[in-house]
Short mmCIF file of C-alpha atoms and ligand atoms in Angstrom, two decimals:
data_model
loop_
_atom_site.label_atom_id
_atom_site.label_comp_id
_atom_site.label_asym_id
_atom_site.label_seq_id
_atom_site.Cartn_x
_atom_site.Cartn_y
_atom_site.Cartn_z
CA MET A 31 -0.05 0.05 -0.07
CA ILE A 32 1.28 3.45 -0.96
CA VAL A 33 0.77 6.32 1.58
CA SER A 34 1.08 9.67 -0.20
CA GLY A 35 2.55 12.39 1.84
CA PRO A 36 1.45 16.03 1.23
CA ALA A 37 4.82 16.99 -0.25
CA SER A 38 4.74 14.41 -3.20
CA ALA A 39 1.14 13.68 -3.99
CA GLU A 40 1.60 13.61 -7.82
CA LEU A 41 4.70 11.48 -7.70
CA ALA A 42 3.12 9.12 -5.22
CA ARG A 43 0.18 8.67 -7.57
CA LYS A 44 2.57 7.78 -10.44
CA ILE A 45 4.56 5.41 -8.20
CA ALA A 46 1.36 3.62 -7.14
CA LYS A 47 0.26 3.33 -10.75
CA ALA A 48 3.56 1.95 -11.83
CA LEU A 49 3.38 -0.66 -8.94
CA GLY A 50 -0.31 -1.39 -9.56
CA GLN A 51 -1.00 -0.43 -5.97
CA GLU A 52 -3.54 1.70 -4.23
CA SER A 53 -2.41 5.19 -3.16
CA ILE A 54 -3.84 6.65 0.04
CA GLU A 55 -3.57 10.38 0.59
CA VAL A 56 -3.32 11.77 4.16
CA GLU A 57 -5.43 14.68 5.17
CA ASN A 58 -3.24 17.68 6.18
CA LYS A 59 -3.45 21.27 6.95
CA THR A 60 -1.40 24.03 8.67
CA PHE A 61 -2.83 25.65 11.75
CA PRO A 62 -2.77 29.48 11.87
CA ASP A 63 0.30 29.35 14.16
CA GLY A 64 2.18 27.31 11.64
CA GLU A 65 1.78 23.86 13.31
CA THR A 66 1.14 20.77 11.25
CA TYR A 67 -2.03 18.65 11.20
CA ILE A 68 -2.08 15.08 9.72
CA ARG A 69 -4.92 12.59 9.68
CA LEU A 70 -5.08 9.08 8.12
CA ASP A 71 -8.48 7.49 8.72
CA LYS A 72 -8.19 4.52 6.53
CA GLU A 73 -7.48 0.79 7.03
CA ILE A 74 -3.85 0.19 6.44
CA LYS A 75 -2.42 -3.04 4.98
CA GLU A 76 1.20 -3.81 5.49
CA PRO A 77 3.77 -3.49 4.02
CA VAL A 78 3.42 0.30 3.51
CA ILE A 79 5.54 2.58 1.27
CA VAL A 80 5.38 6.25 2.31
CA VAL A 81 6.17 8.78 -0.40
CA GLN A 82 7.22 12.20 0.96
CA GLY A 83 9.84 14.58 -0.34
CA LEU A 84 11.63 16.91 2.08
CA GLN A 85 11.99 20.00 -0.07
CA ASN A 86 11.23 23.50 0.98
CA PRO A 87 9.67 24.01 3.51
CA GLN A 88 11.94 21.21 4.71
CA ASN A 89 11.15 21.32 8.40
CA ASP A 90 7.36 21.26 7.79
CA HIS A 91 7.63 18.35 5.43
CA LEU A 92 9.78 16.53 7.89
CA ALA A 93 7.24 17.14 10.60
CA GLU A 94 4.53 15.75 8.24
CA LEU A 95 6.66 12.66 7.52
CA ILE A 96 7.37 11.92 11.16
CA PHE A 97 3.62 12.43 12.06
CA ILE A 98 2.68 10.00 9.23
CA LEU A 99 5.16 7.43 10.51
CA ASP A 100 3.91 7.84 14.10
CA LEU A 101 0.28 7.42 12.94
CA LEU A 102 1.30 4.19 11.16
CA ASP A 103 3.08 3.03 14.41
CA ARG A 104 -0.05 3.73 16.39
CA LYS A 105 -2.01 1.59 13.93
CA GLY A 106 0.50 -1.17 14.54
CA VAL A 107 2.15 -1.02 11.13
CA LYS A 108 5.70 -2.34 11.42
CA LYS A 109 6.83 -2.86 7.82
CA ILE A 110 7.52 0.52 6.42
CA ALA A 111 9.69 1.85 3.58
CA CYS A 112 10.03 5.53 2.53
CA VAL A 113 10.50 7.04 -0.84
CA ILE A 114 12.14 10.43 -0.18
CA PRO A 115 12.65 11.93 -3.74
CA TYR A 116 14.41 14.91 -2.24
CA TYR A 117 16.31 14.24 1.02
CA ALA A 118 16.76 17.51 2.94
CA TYR A 119 20.06 18.37 4.73
CA ALA A 120 21.95 16.15 2.35
CA ARG A 121 24.74 18.71 2.19
CA GLN A 122 25.16 18.27 5.93
CA ASP A 123 26.08 14.64 5.91
CA LYS A 124 29.43 15.34 7.73
CA ILE A 125 30.59 17.36 10.67
CA PHE A 126 32.88 19.95 9.09
CA LYS A 127 33.50 22.09 12.14
CA PRO A 128 33.54 21.07 15.75
CA GLY A 129 30.12 21.64 17.35
CA GLU A 130 28.15 21.11 14.13
CA LEU A 131 25.62 18.48 13.52
CA ASP A 132 25.46 16.05 10.54
CA SER A 133 21.75 16.68 10.27
CA ALA A 134 21.35 14.20 7.33
CA ARG A 135 22.09 11.50 9.94
CA THR A 136 19.49 12.93 12.28
CA ILE A 137 16.78 12.46 9.69
CA ALA A 138 17.88 8.80 9.26
CA LYS A 139 17.94 8.43 13.03
CA LEU A 140 14.33 9.55 13.21
CA LEU A 141 13.22 7.27 10.32
CA LYS A 142 14.84 4.38 12.11
CA ALA A 143 13.08 5.17 15.34
CA PHE A 144 9.74 4.94 13.47
CA ASN A 145 10.40 1.44 11.99
CA VAL A 146 11.52 2.53 8.51
CA SER A 147 13.54 -0.49 7.17
CA PHE A 148 14.24 0.79 3.66
CA VAL A 149 14.65 4.13 1.94
CA VAL A 150 14.65 5.05 -1.78
CA THR A 151 16.31 8.39 -2.66
CA CYS A 152 17.06 10.08 -5.95
CA ASP A 153 20.43 11.73 -6.65
CA LEU A 154 21.07 12.05 -3.01
CA HIS A 155 23.83 14.66 -2.69
CA PHE A 156 26.26 12.35 -0.70
CA GLN A 157 25.41 9.23 -2.78
CA ARG A 158 25.10 10.15 -6.43
CA LYS A 159 25.72 6.68 -7.84
CA GLU A 160 22.73 4.54 -8.74
CA GLY A 161 22.40 1.51 -6.45
CA LYS A 162 22.20 0.20 -2.91
CA PHE A 163 23.81 2.02 0.00
CA ASP A 164 23.76 2.37 3.75
CA LEU A 165 21.83 5.51 4.97
CA PHE A 166 23.37 5.78 8.34
CA GLY A 167 22.32 2.28 9.32
CA ILE A 168 19.15 1.91 7.14
CA PRO A 169 19.34 -0.17 3.86
CA ALA A 170 18.72 2.23 1.01
CA TYR A 171 18.76 2.60 -2.77
CA ASN A 172 19.65 5.66 -4.75
CA VAL A 173 18.18 6.23 -8.13
CA ALA A 174 20.06 8.42 -10.69
CA ALA A 175 18.32 10.70 -13.12
CA SER A 176 21.32 11.63 -15.24
CA GLU A 177 20.43 9.44 -18.21
CA LEU A 178 16.80 10.73 -18.28
CA LEU A 179 17.98 14.32 -18.21
CA VAL A 180 20.52 13.79 -20.95
CA GLU A 181 18.10 11.85 -23.11
CA LYS A 182 15.72 14.79 -22.86
CA ALA A 183 18.46 17.29 -23.74
CA LYS A 184 19.23 15.07 -26.92
CA GLU A 185 15.59 15.03 -27.76
CA GLU A 186 15.56 18.90 -27.76
CA PHE A 187 18.97 19.64 -29.32
CA GLY A 188 20.39 16.47 -30.90
CA ALA A 189 24.04 15.64 -30.03
CA VAL A 190 25.23 17.16 -26.78
CA THR A 191 28.41 17.41 -24.73
CA VAL A 192 27.82 16.82 -21.02
CA ILE A 193 29.73 18.63 -18.32
CA THR A 194 29.37 18.46 -14.50
CA PRO A 195 30.50 21.55 -12.46
CA ASP A 196 32.25 19.94 -9.47
CA LEU A 197 34.11 16.93 -8.51
CA GLY A 198 31.13 15.77 -6.33
CA SER A 199 29.28 15.13 -9.58
CA THR A 200 32.06 12.83 -10.98
CA GLU A 201 29.74 9.75 -10.73
CA GLN A 202 26.88 11.56 -12.46
CA ALA A 203 29.28 12.61 -15.27
CA LYS A 204 30.64 9.06 -15.55
CA ALA A 205 27.14 7.57 -16.07
CA VAL A 206 26.59 9.65 -19.11
CA GLY A 207 30.12 9.96 -20.52
CA GLY A 208 30.55 13.55 -19.35
CA LYS A 209 33.47 15.53 -18.14
CA THR A 210 33.89 17.02 -14.59
CA LEU A 211 35.11 20.52 -13.84
CA SER A 212 36.45 21.78 -10.55
CA LYS A 213 34.57 24.18 -8.33
CA LYS A 214 35.53 26.37 -5.42
CA ARG A 215 32.84 27.90 -3.23
CA LEU A 216 33.58 31.53 -2.47
CA THR A 217 30.30 32.42 -0.65
CA SER A 218 26.88 30.81 -0.34
CA PHE A 219 26.00 32.53 -3.60
CA GLU A 220 29.26 32.62 -5.44
CA VAL A 221 31.57 29.95 -6.93
CA ASP A 222 34.68 29.79 -9.03
CA ILE A 223 34.73 27.07 -11.65
CA SER A 224 37.90 25.94 -13.40
CA GLY A 225 38.97 23.25 -15.81
CA GLU A 226 39.19 22.59 -19.50
CA MET A 227 36.06 23.14 -21.62
CA ASP A 228 36.41 22.26 -25.23
CA VAL A 229 32.86 23.19 -26.31
CA LYS A 230 33.19 25.48 -29.27
CA GLY A 231 30.23 24.95 -31.65
CA LYS A 232 28.72 22.30 -29.33
CA ASN A 233 25.44 21.98 -27.52
CA VAL A 234 26.52 21.69 -23.82
CA VAL A 235 24.56 20.20 -21.05
CA ILE A 236 25.57 21.36 -17.63
CA LEU A 237 24.49 18.45 -15.31
CA ASP A 238 24.11 18.65 -11.58
CA ASP A 239 22.17 17.11 -8.76
CA MET A 240 20.46 20.36 -7.68
CA VAL A 241 20.15 24.12 -8.15
CA THR A 242 19.52 26.19 -4.98
CA THR A 243 20.87 29.74 -5.36
CA GLY A 244 21.74 29.08 -8.98
CA GLY A 245 25.35 30.27 -8.50
CA THR A 246 27.02 27.08 -9.65
CA MET A 247 24.74 26.48 -12.66
CA VAL A 248 24.76 30.06 -13.91
CA LYS A 249 28.51 30.32 -13.61
CA ALA A 250 28.99 27.02 -15.59
CA LEU A 251 26.40 27.97 -18.29
CA ASN A 252 28.15 31.42 -18.81
CA LEU A 253 31.57 29.77 -18.98
CA ALA A 254 30.26 27.43 -21.72
CA LYS A 255 28.86 30.29 -23.60
CA ALA A 256 32.13 32.26 -23.23
CA LYS A 257 34.07 29.27 -24.60
CA GLY A 258 31.88 29.24 -27.78
CA ALA A 259 29.16 26.71 -26.90
CA THR A 260 26.26 26.89 -29.39
CA LYS A 261 23.58 26.11 -26.72
CA ALA A 262 23.98 25.97 -22.96
CA ILE A 263 21.46 23.66 -21.32
CA ALA A 264 20.87 23.36 -17.56
CA ALA A 265 19.94 19.82 -16.62
CA PHE A 266 19.55 18.96 -12.88
CA THR A 267 17.55 16.58 -10.74
CA HIS A 268 16.13 18.83 -7.98
CA ALA A 269 14.81 22.30 -8.53
CA ALA A 270 15.50 23.42 -4.98
CA PHE A 271 15.33 27.03 -5.97
CA ALA A 272 16.13 29.76 -3.50
CA GLY A 273 15.98 33.55 -3.96
CA GLU A 274 16.48 34.65 -7.56
CA ALA A 275 17.66 31.30 -8.87
CA ASN A 276 14.82 30.88 -11.36
CA GLN A 277 15.21 34.31 -12.95
CA LYS A 278 19.00 33.98 -13.07
CA LEU A 279 18.74 30.56 -14.72
CA LYS A 280 16.22 31.76 -17.27
CA ALA A 281 18.51 34.44 -18.36
CA ALA A 282 21.63 32.22 -18.68
CA ALA A 283 20.17 28.91 -20.14
CA ASP A 284 18.95 28.02 -23.56
CA SER A 285 16.83 25.27 -22.02
CA ILE A 286 16.14 24.09 -18.48
CA ILE A 287 15.47 20.50 -17.78
CA THR A 288 14.64 18.93 -14.41
CA THR A 289 12.73 16.08 -12.84
CA ASP A 290 9.53 15.81 -10.89
CA THR A 291 11.26 15.31 -7.51
CA ILE A 292 10.31 18.94 -6.91
CA LEU A 293 7.71 20.16 -9.25
CA SER A 294 8.51 23.25 -11.36
CA GLU A 295 7.81 24.59 -14.73
CA TYR A 296 10.94 22.67 -15.96
CA SER A 297 9.89 19.16 -14.68
CA LYS A 298 10.24 17.66 -18.17
CA VAL A 299 11.19 14.13 -17.04
CA SER A 300 9.71 11.88 -14.48
CA VAL A 301 11.63 9.71 -12.15
CA ALA A 302 8.42 7.88 -10.92
CA ALA A 303 9.10 4.65 -12.84
CA LYS A 304 12.68 4.41 -11.53
CA LEU A 305 11.54 5.11 -8.02
CA ALA A 306 8.87 2.49 -8.27
CA GLU A 307 11.34 -0.06 -9.59
CA ALA A 308 13.81 0.69 -6.74
CA THR A 309 11.05 -0.10 -4.12
CA LYS A 310 11.15 -3.69 -5.38
CA LYS A 311 14.62 -4.02 -3.80
CA TRP A 312 13.02 -3.80 -0.38
CA LYS A 313 13.00 -7.11 1.47
CA SER A 314 9.98 -6.33 3.68
C1 R5P B 294 27.16 21.10 -4.78
O1 R5P B 294 28.03 20.38 -4.45
C2 R5P B 294 25.90 20.71 -5.55
O2 R5P B 294 26.15 19.59 -6.37
C3 R5P B 294 25.35 21.85 -6.30
O3 R5P B 294 26.20 22.21 -7.34
C4 R5P B 294 25.03 22.97 -5.43
O4 R5P B 294 24.43 22.57 -4.29
C5 R5P B 294 24.25 24.06 -6.07
O5 R5P B 294 24.01 25.13 -5.25
P1 R5P B 294 23.88 26.59 -5.78
O6 R5P B 294 22.79 26.57 -6.80
O7 R5P B 294 23.60 27.40 -4.61
O8 R5P B 294 25.24 26.96 -6.42
#
């Protein structure tokens, strides 16, 4: 049975359809003071797959997820997997400075405390390779969207050259025969990108896991154009836009392609079928 969280209703419906399962929506609302209300007044049959992304507003969606999991627990449901298309705090998977928290681990701890025994993610920032992995003690499977994104770019522009903007995306680049550049973050909004770019007269796809402020993507697109690229295409999995990212991207890119992990006007490819397939790895 699929339980569809408020953050990912459309994706949950598609996943349920792909699996030939029933999808149950939870009732939700936000109280005037900002608190979260969740209700699930249906008979639940185990095993259950909860689909809930943790995109902005991350903390609200996290509260919704935890409340859904606790509701299932109160109903005696013990076999639970989660599909978390966008896993928040994924860039805080390590303690970089003393006194900090690796918040990505905190989320996993919460999931574990509520009986979650398998997690499916998509282009998780610290696990960009497709396949099984250990999510801080929970068996997990990460789905990669790179091929779908690049296929879409080819559909729009024909032959393309793929470039990823930083070493963290090396696995993404490898999966689609792309080349990786090197990035140095100067501030939260500004980055410096270096590396060889032989793109004169080519249609260039800049491939990344996410766009937040747009600093990385816009810098790479402009660099490609400055080096003579014919078209500069932004392709990324998660449209986790912050501030002016959308406007900045629109001005810099000839086309913008993203997935439906976070719905936007650029959600041109769906990862639903891949996420559905990945749930079959769960040994409930
Ligand atoms: C960084 O390692 C990521 O892969 C993205 O490049 C980065 O998070 C994008 O952030 P922004 O849009 O703020 O540059």
